[in-house]
mmCIF file of C-alpha atoms in Angstrom:
data_model
loop_
_atom_site.group_PDB
_atom_site.id
_atom_site.type_symbol
_atom_site.label_atom_id
_atom_site.label_comp_id
_atom_site.label_asym_id
_atom_site.label_seq_id
_atom_site.Cartn_x
_atom_site.Cartn_y
_atom_site.Cartn_z
ATOM 1 C CA MET A 314 25.964 -6.089 0.073
ATOM 2 C CA ALA A 315 26.044 -6.467 3.945
ATOM 3 C CA GLU A 316 23.966 -9.064 5.508
ATOM 4 C CA ALA A 317 20.657 -7.610 6.629
ATOM 5 C CA ALA A 318 18.959 -8.225 10.077
ATOM 6 C CA LYS A 319 15.810 -10.384 9.844
ATOM 7 C CA ASP A 320 12.554 -8.403 9.757
ATOM 8 C CA GLN A 321 11.108 -7.952 13.165
ATOM 9 C CA GLY A 322 7.658 -8.782 12.066
ATOM 10 C CA PRO A 323 4.242 -7.443 13.117
ATOM 11 C CA THR A 324 3.946 -4.989 15.948
ATOM 12 C CA PRO A 325 2.816 -6.818 19.121
ATOM 13 C CA VAL A 326 -0.814 -5.877 20.183
ATOM 14 C CA SER A 327 -2.232 -6.506 23.534
ATOM 15 C CA THR A 328 -5.860 -7.637 23.914
ATOM 16 C CA THR A 329 -8.119 -7.601 26.850
ATOM 17 C CA ALA A 330 -10.287 -10.406 25.558
ATOM 18 C CA THR A 331 -10.507 -13.435 27.816
ATOM 19 C CA SER A 332 -11.956 -15.882 25.409
ATOM 20 C CA SER A 333 -12.048 -16.363 21.625
ATOM 21 C CA GLN A 334 -15.769 -15.592 21.560
ATOM 22 C CA GLU A 335 -14.857 -12.030 22.970
ATOM 23 C CA LYS A 336 -12.564 -11.389 20.083
ATOM 24 C CA PRO A 337 -13.845 -9.905 16.892
ATOM 25 C CA ALA A 338 -14.703 -11.936 13.801
ATOM 26 C CA VAL A 339 -12.691 -10.306 10.967
ATOM 27 C CA LEU A 340 -13.403 -10.126 7.167
ATOM 28 C CA ILE A 341 -10.438 -8.942 4.900
ATOM 29 C CA VAL A 342 -11.583 -8.267 1.338
ATOM 30 C CA GLY A 343 -8.595 -8.409 -0.924
ATOM 31 C CA GLY A 344 -7.115 -10.779 1.599
ATOM 32 C CA LEU A 345 -4.344 -12.121 -0.720
ATOM 33 C CA GLY A 346 -3.205 -8.752 -1.901
ATOM 34 C CA TYR A 347 -0.139 -7.068 -0.516
ATOM 35 C CA ILE A 348 -1.569 -5.391 2.520
ATOM 36 C CA GLY A 349 -4.221 -7.992 2.968
ATOM 37 C CA ARG A 350 -1.958 -10.881 3.393
ATOM 38 C CA PHE A 351 0.245 -8.940 5.892
ATOM 39 C CA LEU A 352 -2.892 -7.869 7.819
ATOM 40 C CA ALA A 353 -3.933 -11.610 7.987
ATOM 41 C CA LEU A 354 -0.396 -12.457 9.391
ATOM 42 C CA HIS A 355 -0.554 -9.583 11.879
ATOM 43 C CA ILE A 356 -3.932 -10.795 13.207
ATOM 44 C CA HIS A 357 -2.706 -14.522 13.161
ATOM 45 C CA LYS A 358 0.563 -13.782 15.077
ATOM 46 C CA ASN A 359 -1.088 -11.585 17.664
ATOM 47 C CA ASN A 360 -4.172 -14.009 18.037
ATOM 48 C CA LEU A 361 -6.470 -11.106 17.645
ATOM 49 C CA ALA A 362 -9.527 -12.625 16.066
ATOM 50 C CA SER A 363 -12.007 -15.329 16.956
ATOM 51 C CA GLU A 364 -12.562 -15.968 13.157
ATOM 52 C CA VAL A 365 -10.866 -14.583 9.951
ATOM 53 C CA ARG A 366 -12.238 -14.789 6.502
ATOM 54 C CA LEU A 367 -10.066 -13.768 3.572
ATOM 55 C CA VAL A 368 -12.014 -12.910 0.324
ATOM 56 C CA ASP A 369 -10.262 -12.412 -3.023
ATOM 57 C CA LYS A 370 -10.701 -12.955 -6.672
ATOM 58 C CA VAL A 371 -7.323 -14.619 -6.956
ATOM 59 C CA LEU A 372 -6.837 -18.190 -5.904
ATOM 60 C CA PRO A 373 -4.079 -18.743 -3.180
ATOM 61 C CA GLN A 374 -2.175 -21.032 -5.609
ATOM 62 C CA LEU A 375 -1.759 -18.036 -7.935
ATOM 63 C CA ALA A 376 -1.117 -15.288 -5.297
ATOM 64 C CA ARG A 377 2.682 -15.903 -4.924
ATOM 65 C CA LEU A 378 2.426 -16.242 -1.219
ATOM 66 C CA ALA A 379 5.616 -16.789 0.679
ATOM 67 C CA PRO A 380 5.798 -19.721 3.057
ATOM 68 C CA GLU A 381 5.280 -17.563 6.297
ATOM 69 C CA PHE A 382 1.711 -16.721 5.148
ATOM 70 C CA SER A 383 0.683 -20.462 4.930
ATOM 71 C CA ASP A 384 -1.171 -20.430 8.258
ATOM 72 C CA ALA A 385 -2.582 -16.995 8.188
ATOM 73 C CA CYS A 386 -3.890 -17.420 4.719
ATOM 74 C CA SER A 387 -4.854 -21.161 4.922
ATOM 75 C CA PRO A 388 -7.561 -22.539 2.656
ATOM 76 C CA ASP A 389 -9.944 -22.886 5.544
ATOM 77 C CA LYS A 390 -9.927 -19.101 5.866
ATOM 78 C CA PHE A 391 -10.228 -18.272 2.167
ATOM 79 C CA MET A 392 -13.240 -17.618 0.016
ATOM 80 C CA GLN A 393 -12.928 -16.899 -3.632
ATOM 81 C CA ALA A 394 -15.515 -14.132 -4.503
ATOM 82 C CA ASP A 395 -15.874 -10.657 -6.034
ATOM 83 C CA ALA A 396 -16.989 -8.391 -3.262
ATOM 84 C CA SER A 397 -17.987 -5.574 -5.706
ATOM 85 C CA ARG A 398 -20.897 -7.752 -7.023
ATOM 86 C CA GLU A 399 -23.921 -7.277 -4.819
ATOM 87 C CA GLN A 400 -25.110 -10.852 -5.254
ATOM 88 C CA SER A 401 -21.876 -12.084 -3.619
ATOM 89 C CA LEU A 402 -22.221 -10.167 -0.380
ATOM 90 C CA SER A 403 -24.585 -12.421 1.314
ATOM 91 C CA LYS A 404 -22.281 -15.447 1.011
ATOM 92 C CA ILE A 405 -19.320 -13.380 1.953
ATOM 93 C CA PHE A 406 -20.765 -11.974 5.065
ATOM 94 C CA THR A 407 -22.415 -15.159 6.269
ATOM 95 C CA LEU A 408 -20.360 -17.198 8.817
ATOM 96 C CA SER A 409 -21.166 -20.791 9.623
ATOM 97 C CA SER A 410 -20.999 -19.821 13.411
ATOM 98 C CA GLY A 411 -23.831 -17.542 12.949
ATOM 99 C CA ARG A 412 -21.786 -14.535 14.152
ATOM 100 C CA GLU A 413 -21.594 -11.308 12.335
ATOM 101 C CA PHE A 414 -18.174 -9.686 11.429
ATOM 102 C CA SER A 415 -17.161 -6.954 13.827
ATOM 103 C CA TYR A 416 -14.293 -5.670 11.713
ATOM 104 C CA VAL A 417 -14.319 -5.385 7.854
ATOM 105 C CA PHE A 418 -11.107 -4.400 6.065
ATOM 106 C CA ASN A 419 -11.225 -3.302 2.531
ATOM 107 C CA CYS A 420 -7.694 -4.151 1.102
ATOM 108 C CA GLY A 421 -9.132 -4.768 -2.385
ATOM 109 C CA GLY A 422 -9.452 -2.756 -5.490
ATOM 110 C CA GLU A 423 -7.267 -1.808 -8.427
ATOM 111 C CA THR A 424 -3.568 -1.081 -7.409
ATOM 112 C CA ARG A 425 -2.030 -0.546 -10.934
ATOM 113 C CA TYR A 426 -1.329 2.902 -12.151
ATOM 114 C CA SER A 427 -2.338 4.486 -15.406
ATOM 115 C CA GLN A 428 -5.496 2.484 -15.915
ATOM 116 C CA ASP A 429 -8.721 3.723 -17.750
ATOM 117 C CA ASP A 430 -11.186 5.636 -15.500
ATOM 118 C CA SER A 431 -13.596 2.718 -15.983
ATOM 119 C CA VAL A 432 -11.171 0.208 -14.460
ATOM 120 C CA TYR A 433 -10.961 2.356 -11.252
ATOM 121 C CA SER A 434 -14.619 2.941 -11.270
ATOM 122 C CA ALA A 435 -15.520 -0.747 -11.594
ATOM 123 C CA ARG A 436 -12.757 -2.446 -9.523
ATOM 124 C CA SER A 437 -12.153 0.142 -6.684
ATOM 125 C CA LEU A 438 -15.039 2.619 -6.329
ATOM 126 C CA ALA A 439 -17.775 0.071 -6.728
ATOM 127 C CA LEU A 440 -16.141 -2.350 -4.344
ATOM 128 C CA SER A 441 -15.852 0.339 -1.572
ATOM 129 C CA LEU A 442 -19.485 1.465 -2.049
ATOM 130 C CA ALA A 443 -20.785 -2.089 -2.072
ATOM 131 C CA LEU A 444 -18.994 -2.973 1.103
ATOM 132 C CA GLY A 445 -20.119 0.434 2.636
ATOM 133 C CA ARG A 446 -23.811 -0.318 1.993
ATOM 134 C CA GLU A 447 -23.622 -3.867 3.259
ATOM 135 C CA CYS A 448 -21.740 -2.766 6.399
ATOM 136 C CA ALA A 449 -24.336 0.077 7.005
ATOM 137 C CA ARG A 450 -27.274 -2.465 6.540
ATOM 138 C CA ARG A 451 -25.618 -5.021 8.890
ATOM 139 C CA LYS A 452 -24.481 -2.249 11.471
ATOM 140 C CA THR A 453 -20.974 -3.586 11.335
ATOM 141 C CA PRO A 454 -18.981 -1.930 14.024
ATOM 142 C CA ALA A 455 -15.989 -1.077 11.876
ATOM 143 C CA LEU A 456 -15.222 -0.769 8.067
ATOM 144 C CA ILE A 457 -11.694 0.208 7.332
ATOM 145 C CA GLU A 458 -10.920 1.551 4.001
ATOM 146 C CA PHE A 459 -7.346 1.901 2.689
ATOM 147 C CA GLY A 460 -7.006 5.208 0.894
ATOM 148 C CA SER A 461 -4.199 7.229 -0.533
ATOM 149 C CA GLY A 462 -2.010 10.090 0.590
ATOM 150 C CA MET A 463 -2.126 11.317 -2.998
ATOM 151 C CA VAL A 464 -5.639 12.768 -2.506
ATOM 152 C CA TYR A 465 -3.981 16.122 -1.328
ATOM 153 C CA LYS A 466 -2.935 18.940 -3.425
ATOM 154 C CA SER A 467 0.824 18.970 -3.692
ATOM 155 C CA PRO A 468 1.860 20.939 -0.550
ATOM 156 C CA SER A 469 3.734 24.163 -0.461
ATOM 157 C CA SER A 470 7.187 24.479 0.872
ATOM 158 C CA SER A 471 5.926 26.015 4.078
ATOM 159 C CA THR A 472 3.498 23.051 4.548
ATOM 160 C CA ILE A 473 6.375 20.575 3.961
ATOM 161 C CA SER A 474 8.666 22.364 6.400
ATOM 162 C CA SER A 475 5.852 22.241 9.055
ATOM 163 C CA GLY A 476 5.427 18.515 8.686
ATOM 164 C CA GLY A 477 3.272 17.840 5.671
ATOM 165 C CA CYS A 478 -0.369 17.741 4.909
ATOM 166 C CA LYS A 479 -2.749 17.201 7.735
ATOM 167 C CA GLU A 480 -6.187 15.526 7.086
ATOM 168 C CA SER A 481 -7.752 18.944 6.810
ATOM 169 C CA ALA A 482 -5.505 20.069 3.891
ATOM 170 C CA GLN A 483 -6.950 20.839 0.485
ATOM 171 C CA LEU A 484 -8.020 17.776 -1.514
ATOM 172 C CA LYS A 485 -6.908 17.725 -5.020
ATOM 173 C CA PRO A 486 -5.848 14.235 -6.214
ATOM 174 C CA TRP A 487 -3.027 14.071 -8.567
ATOM 175 C CA LEU A 488 -3.372 10.440 -9.842
ATOM 176 C CA LYS A 489 -6.275 8.717 -11.229
ATOM 177 C CA ILE A 490 -6.126 5.976 -8.682
ATOM 178 C CA ALA A 491 -6.233 8.582 -6.000
ATOM 179 C CA LYS A 492 -9.227 10.450 -7.586
ATOM 180 C CA TYR A 493 -11.313 7.138 -7.218
ATOM 181 C CA LYS A 494 -10.013 6.620 -3.697
ATOM 182 C CA LEU A 495 -11.312 10.063 -2.770
ATOM 183 C CA GLN A 496 -14.676 9.385 -4.532
ATOM 184 C CA ALA A 497 -14.883 6.195 -2.312
ATOM 185 C CA GLU A 498 -14.253 8.300 0.819
ATOM 186 C CA GLU A 499 -16.965 10.742 -0.240
ATOM 187 C CA GLY A 500 -19.421 7.761 -0.786
ATOM 188 C CA LEU A 501 -18.642 6.257 2.463
ATOM 189 C CA GLU A 502 -19.197 9.607 4.171
ATOM 190 C CA LYS A 503 -22.528 9.897 2.568
ATOM 191 C CA LEU A 504 -23.422 6.429 3.970
ATOM 192 C CA ALA A 505 -22.332 7.563 7.299
ATOM 193 C CA ARG A 506 -24.467 10.518 7.521
ATOM 194 C CA GLU A 507 -27.484 8.897 5.996
ATOM 195 C CA GLU A 508 -27.318 5.282 7.119
ATOM 196 C CA GLY A 509 -25.122 5.273 10.130
ATOM 197 C CA LEU A 510 -22.081 3.624 8.628
ATOM 198 C CA ARG A 511 -19.127 3.337 10.966
ATOM 199 C CA TYR A 512 -15.915 3.632 8.928
ATOM 200 C CA ALA A 513 -12.440 4.955 8.930
ATOM 201 C CA VAL A 514 -10.015 5.770 6.079
ATOM 202 C CA LEU A 515 -6.215 5.301 6.335
ATOM 203 C CA ARG A 516 -4.525 7.726 3.774
ATOM 204 C CA LEU A 517 -1.324 5.893 3.128
ATOM 205 C CA ALA A 518 2.103 7.036 2.031
ATOM 206 C CA HIS A 519 4.096 4.716 -0.196
ATOM 207 C CA VAL A 520 3.854 1.241 1.422
ATOM 208 C CA TYR A 521 6.870 -0.876 1.420
ATOM 209 C CA GLY A 522 8.174 -4.191 3.082
ATOM 210 C CA PRO A 523 9.250 -7.725 2.180
ATOM 211 C CA TYR A 524 7.890 -8.857 -1.159
ATOM 212 C CA ASP A 525 6.822 -5.275 -2.096
ATOM 213 C CA VAL A 526 5.994 -4.962 -5.751
ATOM 214 C CA GLY A 527 4.971 -1.220 -5.741
ATOM 215 C CA TYR A 528 6.764 2.138 -5.823
ATOM 216 C CA LEU A 529 10.044 1.047 -4.095
ATOM 217 C CA ALA A 530 10.212 -2.118 -6.101
ATOM 218 C CA ARG A 531 10.366 -0.252 -9.390
ATOM 219 C CA GLY A 532 13.235 1.811 -8.148
ATOM 220 C CA LEU A 533 15.132 -1.348 -6.932
ATOM 221 C CA CYS A 534 14.797 -3.007 -10.272
ATOM 222 C CA LEU A 535 16.017 0.131 -12.067
ATOM 223 C CA ALA A 536 18.990 0.351 -9.708
ATOM 224 C CA ARG A 537 19.854 -3.343 -10.375
ATOM 225 C CA VAL A 538 19.895 -2.661 -14.179
ATOM 226 C CA TYR A 539 22.037 0.379 -13.779
ATOM 227 C CA GLN A 540 24.356 -1.647 -11.377
ATOM 228 C CA SER A 541 24.720 -4.363 -14.187
ATOM 229 C CA GLN A 542 25.664 -1.561 -16.661
ATOM 230 C CA SER A 543 28.107 0.252 -14.213
ATOM 231 C CA ARG A 544 25.995 3.502 -14.942
ATOM 232 C CA GLU A 545 24.845 6.512 -12.830
ATOM 233 C CA MET A 546 21.236 6.309 -11.813
ATOM 234 C CA LYS A 547 19.882 9.745 -12.452
ATOM 235 C CA TRP A 548 16.344 10.838 -11.018
ATOM 236 C CA LEU A 549 13.993 13.357 -12.449
ATOM 237 C CA TRP A 550 13.052 16.506 -10.476
ATOM 238 C CA GLY A 551 15.051 17.076 -7.373
ATOM 239 C CA LYS A 552 16.420 15.471 -4.207
ATOM 240 C CA ASP A 553 13.984 17.393 -2.034
ATOM 241 C CA LEU A 554 10.808 15.853 -3.807
ATOM 242 C CA ARG A 555 8.940 14.066 -0.931
ATOM 243 C CA VAL A 556 8.011 10.441 -1.485
ATOM 244 C CA ASN A 557 6.842 9.623 1.958
ATOM 245 C CA THR A 558 6.928 5.990 3.085
ATOM 246 C CA VAL A 559 5.536 3.593 5.627
ATOM 247 C CA HIS A 560 6.305 -0.153 6.373
ATOM 248 C CA VAL A 561 3.582 -2.562 5.790
ATOM 249 C CA TRP A 562 3.689 -3.891 9.384
ATOM 250 C CA ASP A 563 3.138 -0.439 10.668
ATOM 251 C CA VAL A 564 0.082 0.009 8.361
ATOM 252 C CA CYS A 565 -1.357 -3.304 9.670
ATOM 253 C CA HIS A 566 -0.857 -1.997 13.208
ATOM 254 C CA ALA A 567 -2.616 1.271 12.329
ATOM 255 C CA ALA A 568 -5.507 -0.527 10.590
ATOM 256 C CA TRP A 569 -6.163 -2.659 13.835
ATOM 257 C CA LEU A 570 -6.086 0.273 15.932
ATOM 258 C CA ALA A 571 -8.388 2.240 13.464
ATOM 259 C CA ALA A 572 -10.874 -0.662 13.716
ATOM 260 C CA GLY A 573 -11.045 -0.621 17.422
ATOM 261 C CA TRP A 574 -11.475 3.186 17.421
ATOM 262 C CA CYS A 575 -14.113 3.022 14.849
ATOM 263 C CA ALA A 576 -16.071 0.453 16.746
ATOM 264 C CA ALA A 577 -15.982 2.765 19.859
ATOM 265 C CA ASN A 578 -16.629 6.110 18.102
ATOM 266 C CA PRO A 579 -19.724 6.544 15.973
ATOM 267 C CA HIS A 580 -19.824 9.064 13.194
ATOM 268 C CA SER A 581 -22.089 11.354 15.099
ATOM 269 C CA ALA A 582 -19.487 11.720 17.793
ATOM 270 C CA THR A 583 -16.393 11.958 15.613
ATOM 271 C CA PRO A 584 -17.172 13.127 12.130
ATOM 272 C CA VAL A 585 -13.562 13.226 10.964
ATOM 273 C CA ARG A 586 -12.833 9.687 9.802
ATOM 274 C CA ALA A 587 -9.519 9.982 7.953
ATOM 275 C CA PHE A 588 -6.019 9.271 9.252
ATOM 276 C CA ASN A 589 -2.769 9.918 7.531
ATOM 277 C CA ILE A 590 -0.239 6.922 7.766
ATOM 278 C CA ALA A 591 3.460 7.592 7.073
ATOM 279 C CA ASP A 592 6.624 7.019 9.061
ATOM 280 C CA LYS A 593 8.764 9.749 10.722
ATOM 281 C CA GLY A 594 11.514 9.678 8.163
ATOM 282 C CA ASP A 595 10.023 12.297 5.703
ATOM 283 C CA THR A 596 11.361 10.151 2.815
ATOM 284 C CA SER A 597 12.506 12.255 -0.173
ATOM 285 C CA GLN A 598 14.063 11.332 -3.468
ATOM 286 C CA GLY A 599 17.469 12.233 -2.144
ATOM 287 C CA LYS A 600 17.134 9.973 0.772
ATOM 288 C CA LEU A 601 16.253 6.968 -1.504
ATOM 289 C CA ALA A 602 18.951 7.892 -3.999
ATOM 290 C CA ALA A 603 21.557 7.788 -1.185
ATOM 291 C CA ILE A 604 20.191 4.377 -0.051
ATOM 292 C CA PHE A 605 20.206 2.837 -3.468
ATOM 293 C CA GLY A 606 23.622 4.261 -4.181
ATOM 294 C CA SER A 607 25.167 2.708 -1.114
ATOM 295 C CA LEU A 608 23.216 -0.607 -1.510
ATOM 296 C CA PHE A 609 24.096 -1.166 -5.136
ATOM 297 C CA ASN A 610 27.437 0.569 -5.045
ATOM 298 C CA ILE A 611 26.421 2.800 -7.970
ATOM 299 C CA PRO A 612 26.605 6.570 -8.499
ATOM 300 C CA THR A 613 23.292 8.399 -8.171
ATOM 301 C CA GLY A 614 22.342 11.927 -9.097
ATOM 302 C CA PHE A 615 19.559 14.194 -10.285
ATOM 303 C CA GLN A 616 18.741 15.628 -13.765
ATOM 304 C CA GLY A 617 19.411 19.304 -14.264
ATOM 305 C CA THR A 618 16.844 22.005 -14.537
ATOM 306 C CA LEU A 619 16.821 21.855 -18.287
ATOM 307 C CA VAL A 620 16.183 18.138 -18.512
ATOM 308 C CA SER A 621 13.553 18.209 -15.839
ATOM 309 C CA SER A 622 11.773 21.170 -17.550
ATOM 310 C CA PHE A 623 11.724 19.153 -20.852
ATOM 311 C CA ALA A 624 10.404 16.200 -19.055
ATOM 312 C CA ARG A 625 7.627 18.179 -17.480
ATOM 313 C CA PHE A 626 6.112 18.951 -20.882
ATOM 314 C CA ASN A 627 7.103 15.700 -22.628
ATOM 315 C CA LEU A 628 6.670 13.161 -19.956
ATOM 316 C CA ASP A 629 5.165 10.563 -22.388
ATOM 317 C CA SER A 630 8.271 10.508 -24.635
ATOM 318 C CA VAL A 631 10.692 10.486 -21.654
ATOM 319 C CA VAL A 632 8.977 7.518 -19.948
ATOM 320 C CA ASP A 633 8.864 5.599 -23.325
ATOM 321 C CA ASP A 634 12.610 6.139 -23.814
ATOM 322 C CA VAL A 635 13.311 5.005 -20.214
ATOM 323 C CA ASN A 636 11.279 1.909 -20.642
ATOM 324 C CA GLU A 637 12.898 1.137 -24.026
ATOM 325 C CA GLU A 638 16.287 1.516 -22.450
ATOM 326 C CA ILE A 639 15.644 -0.693 -19.382
ATOM 327 C CA LEU A 640 13.302 -3.498 -20.149
ATOM 328 C CA GLN A 641 15.657 -5.539 -22.385
ATOM 329 C CA PRO A 642 18.550 -5.281 -19.946
ATOM 330 C CA TRP A 643 16.298 -6.402 -17.201
ATOM 331 C CA ALA A 644 15.078 -9.468 -19.331
ATOM 332 C CA ASP A 645 18.744 -10.257 -19.940
ATOM 333 C CA LEU A 646 19.479 -10.216 -16.177
ATOM 334 C CA LEU A 647 16.638 -12.590 -15.426
ATOM 335 C CA LYS A 648 17.767 -14.920 -18.187
ATOM 336 C CA ASP A 649 21.356 -14.884 -17.065
ATOM 337 C CA LYS A 650 20.092 -15.823 -13.544
ATOM 338 C CA GLY A 651 18.075 -18.745 -15.028
ATOM 339 C CA ILE A 652 14.710 -17.017 -13.910
ATOM 340 C CA THR A 653 12.384 -18.371 -16.659
ATOM 341 C CA LYS A 654 9.044 -18.119 -14.780
ATOM 342 C CA PRO A 655 7.944 -14.382 -14.884
ATOM 343 C CA GLY A 656 7.637 -12.836 -11.334
ATOM 344 C CA PRO A 657 5.792 -9.760 -10.246
ATOM 345 C CA LEU A 658 8.881 -7.444 -10.427
ATOM 346 C CA SER A 659 9.466 -5.035 -13.281
ATOM 347 C CA PRO A 660 11.382 -1.798 -13.849
ATOM 348 C CA PHE A 661 8.709 -0.625 -16.104
ATOM 349 C CA MET A 662 7.990 2.932 -15.342
ATOM 350 C CA GLU A 663 4.465 4.474 -15.409
ATOM 351 C CA LYS A 664 3.988 7.968 -16.423
ATOM 352 C CA GLU A 665 1.818 8.673 -13.294
ATOM 353 C CA LEU A 666 4.532 7.575 -10.989
ATOM 354 C CA LEU A 667 6.817 10.269 -12.186
ATOM 355 C CA LYS A 668 4.575 13.277 -11.300
ATOM 356 C CA ASP A 669 6.497 16.290 -10.019
ATOM 357 C CA CYS A 670 4.267 16.290 -6.859
ATOM 358 C CA ASP A 671 5.252 15.827 -3.302
ATOM 359 C CA LEU A 672 3.639 13.098 -1.148
ATOM 360 C CA CYS A 673 4.269 14.510 2.255
ATOM 361 C CA LEU A 674 1.991 13.470 5.121
ATOM 362 C CA ASP A 675 1.668 14.545 8.737
ATOM 363 C CA ALA A 676 0.468 11.438 10.675
ATOM 364 C CA GLY A 677 0.194 13.176 14.046
ATOM 365 C CA ARG A 678 -3.545 12.576 14.188
ATOM 366 C CA ALA A 679 -3.114 8.825 13.919
ATOM 367 C CA VAL A 680 -0.567 9.021 16.813
ATOM 368 C CA GLU A 681 -2.671 11.253 19.026
ATOM 369 C CA VAL A 682 -6.133 9.696 18.399
ATOM 370 C CA LEU A 683 -5.336 6.000 17.718
ATOM 371 C CA GLY A 684 -2.253 5.786 19.847
ATOM 372 C CA TRP A 685 -0.292 4.512 16.754
ATOM 373 C CA VAL A 686 3.372 4.260 17.133
ATOM 374 C CA VAL A 687 5.793 3.194 14.379
ATOM 375 C CA ALA A 688 8.156 0.515 15.441
ATOM 376 C CA PRO A 689 11.515 2.155 16.354
ATOM 377 C CA ARG A 690 13.629 0.435 13.727
ATOM 378 C CA ARG A 691 11.080 1.386 11.061
ATOM 379 C CA GLU A 692 10.726 5.072 11.957
ATOM 380 C CA ALA A 693 12.513 5.950 8.700
ATOM 381 C CA VAL A 694 13.346 3.800 5.716
ATOM 382 C CA GLY A 695 17.049 2.941 5.682
ATOM 383 C CA GLU A 696 19.502 0.735 3.738
ATOM 384 C CA GLU A 697 18.921 -2.146 6.220
ATOM 385 C CA ALA A 698 15.127 -2.123 5.487
ATOM 386 C CA VAL A 699 15.654 -1.870 1.748
ATOM 387 C CA LYS A 700 18.123 -4.630 1.885
ATOM 388 C CA GLU A 701 15.437 -6.793 3.616
ATOM 389 C CA VAL A 702 13.105 -6.161 0.649
ATOM 390 C CA VAL A 703 15.797 -7.367 -1.824
ATOM 391 C CA ASP A 704 16.500 -10.446 0.470
ATOM 392 C CA SER A 705 12.815 -11.358 0.221
ATOM 393 C CA TYR A 706 13.059 -11.182 -3.544
ATOM 394 C CA GLU A 707 15.937 -13.469 -3.543
ATOM 395 C CA ARG A 708 14.155 -16.026 -1.247
ATOM 396 C CA MET A 709 11.217 -16.124 -3.654
ATOM 397 C CA GLY A 710 13.541 -16.612 -6.746
ATOM 398 C CA TRP A 711 12.368 -13.249 -8.219
ATOM 399 C CA TRP A 712 15.711 -11.359 -8.119
ATOM 400 C CA PRO A 713 18.366 -11.428 -10.794
#
């Protein structure tokens, strides 16, 4: 593999504040999660906030933080608490300085796929609504909710060719995690109408970047196994299936811009509070297959119509077969590399991740309304960016 360029880091943000007291006090719930830690680093490197508090149920020692997060996620900024519990909110929202939080970012909630409905209800929906009620009560200028682009009905070919789903597209979540994200949006909207909550929702494409353990990570682990076996990596469905992406740094930039917009625009003036967040590359399975094939020097392809049709009606057995075939070779690779401490990476495939549905988002509203601009070298996911992800795994000792 070719040597990758170093990740350029967060998008620079200018501020008109002349003193620390003029800068917002910021609360990040789920502050040690994937987006939360990058958002903390984005704020830290750009010196955007007067105070930052990170709230998470997980202790920093157990969060697998890379060294570059040590200052942004330092112990003096951290509070261990469960923000979905009403009795915890007073402690979470009380600062020793006596100030109120100006911006609250909800990066928390359940991120795993294929969980029971009760899990998403308790860990995601309850959290969003608890924070919404508290922010409404305290008249917080901005609550930013991280939602999902999978809340839309899978788009038609004409919608895809015209740029993807806009925020006004028909809503029909096709994953359980997205169903509860949409319920959270509906709950926040109700609070906005009835109690004056100021909020905005970012409906995200697949988020990737250094240390990613989500959608892209599973594909990379699968590719590594196929590379070790000198086998072709075949994908279900077709090369044109959209799996839109966005880099985590660009998500952080969008979130900060959304908070400023939210504080300046009450719900009564701008009732549409959702923004699609995706890069310009219109990522498809075909594009990812080409990147993986080049990066790992393996042949890639797509299953034929017959196999895909069988999988559509027998997805459980197909996923079970793939996992049975892949998990032991992955464990052998880890053993051969001397990786004895389990890391967060796994090629384990979830049935929900293999849905034959297009994730295709039009982010034009975020560009027009927020002034959001994707960093030029991250406008489309490419081999260099994916190599940076693999390099980050190697630095952490996760990669076989």
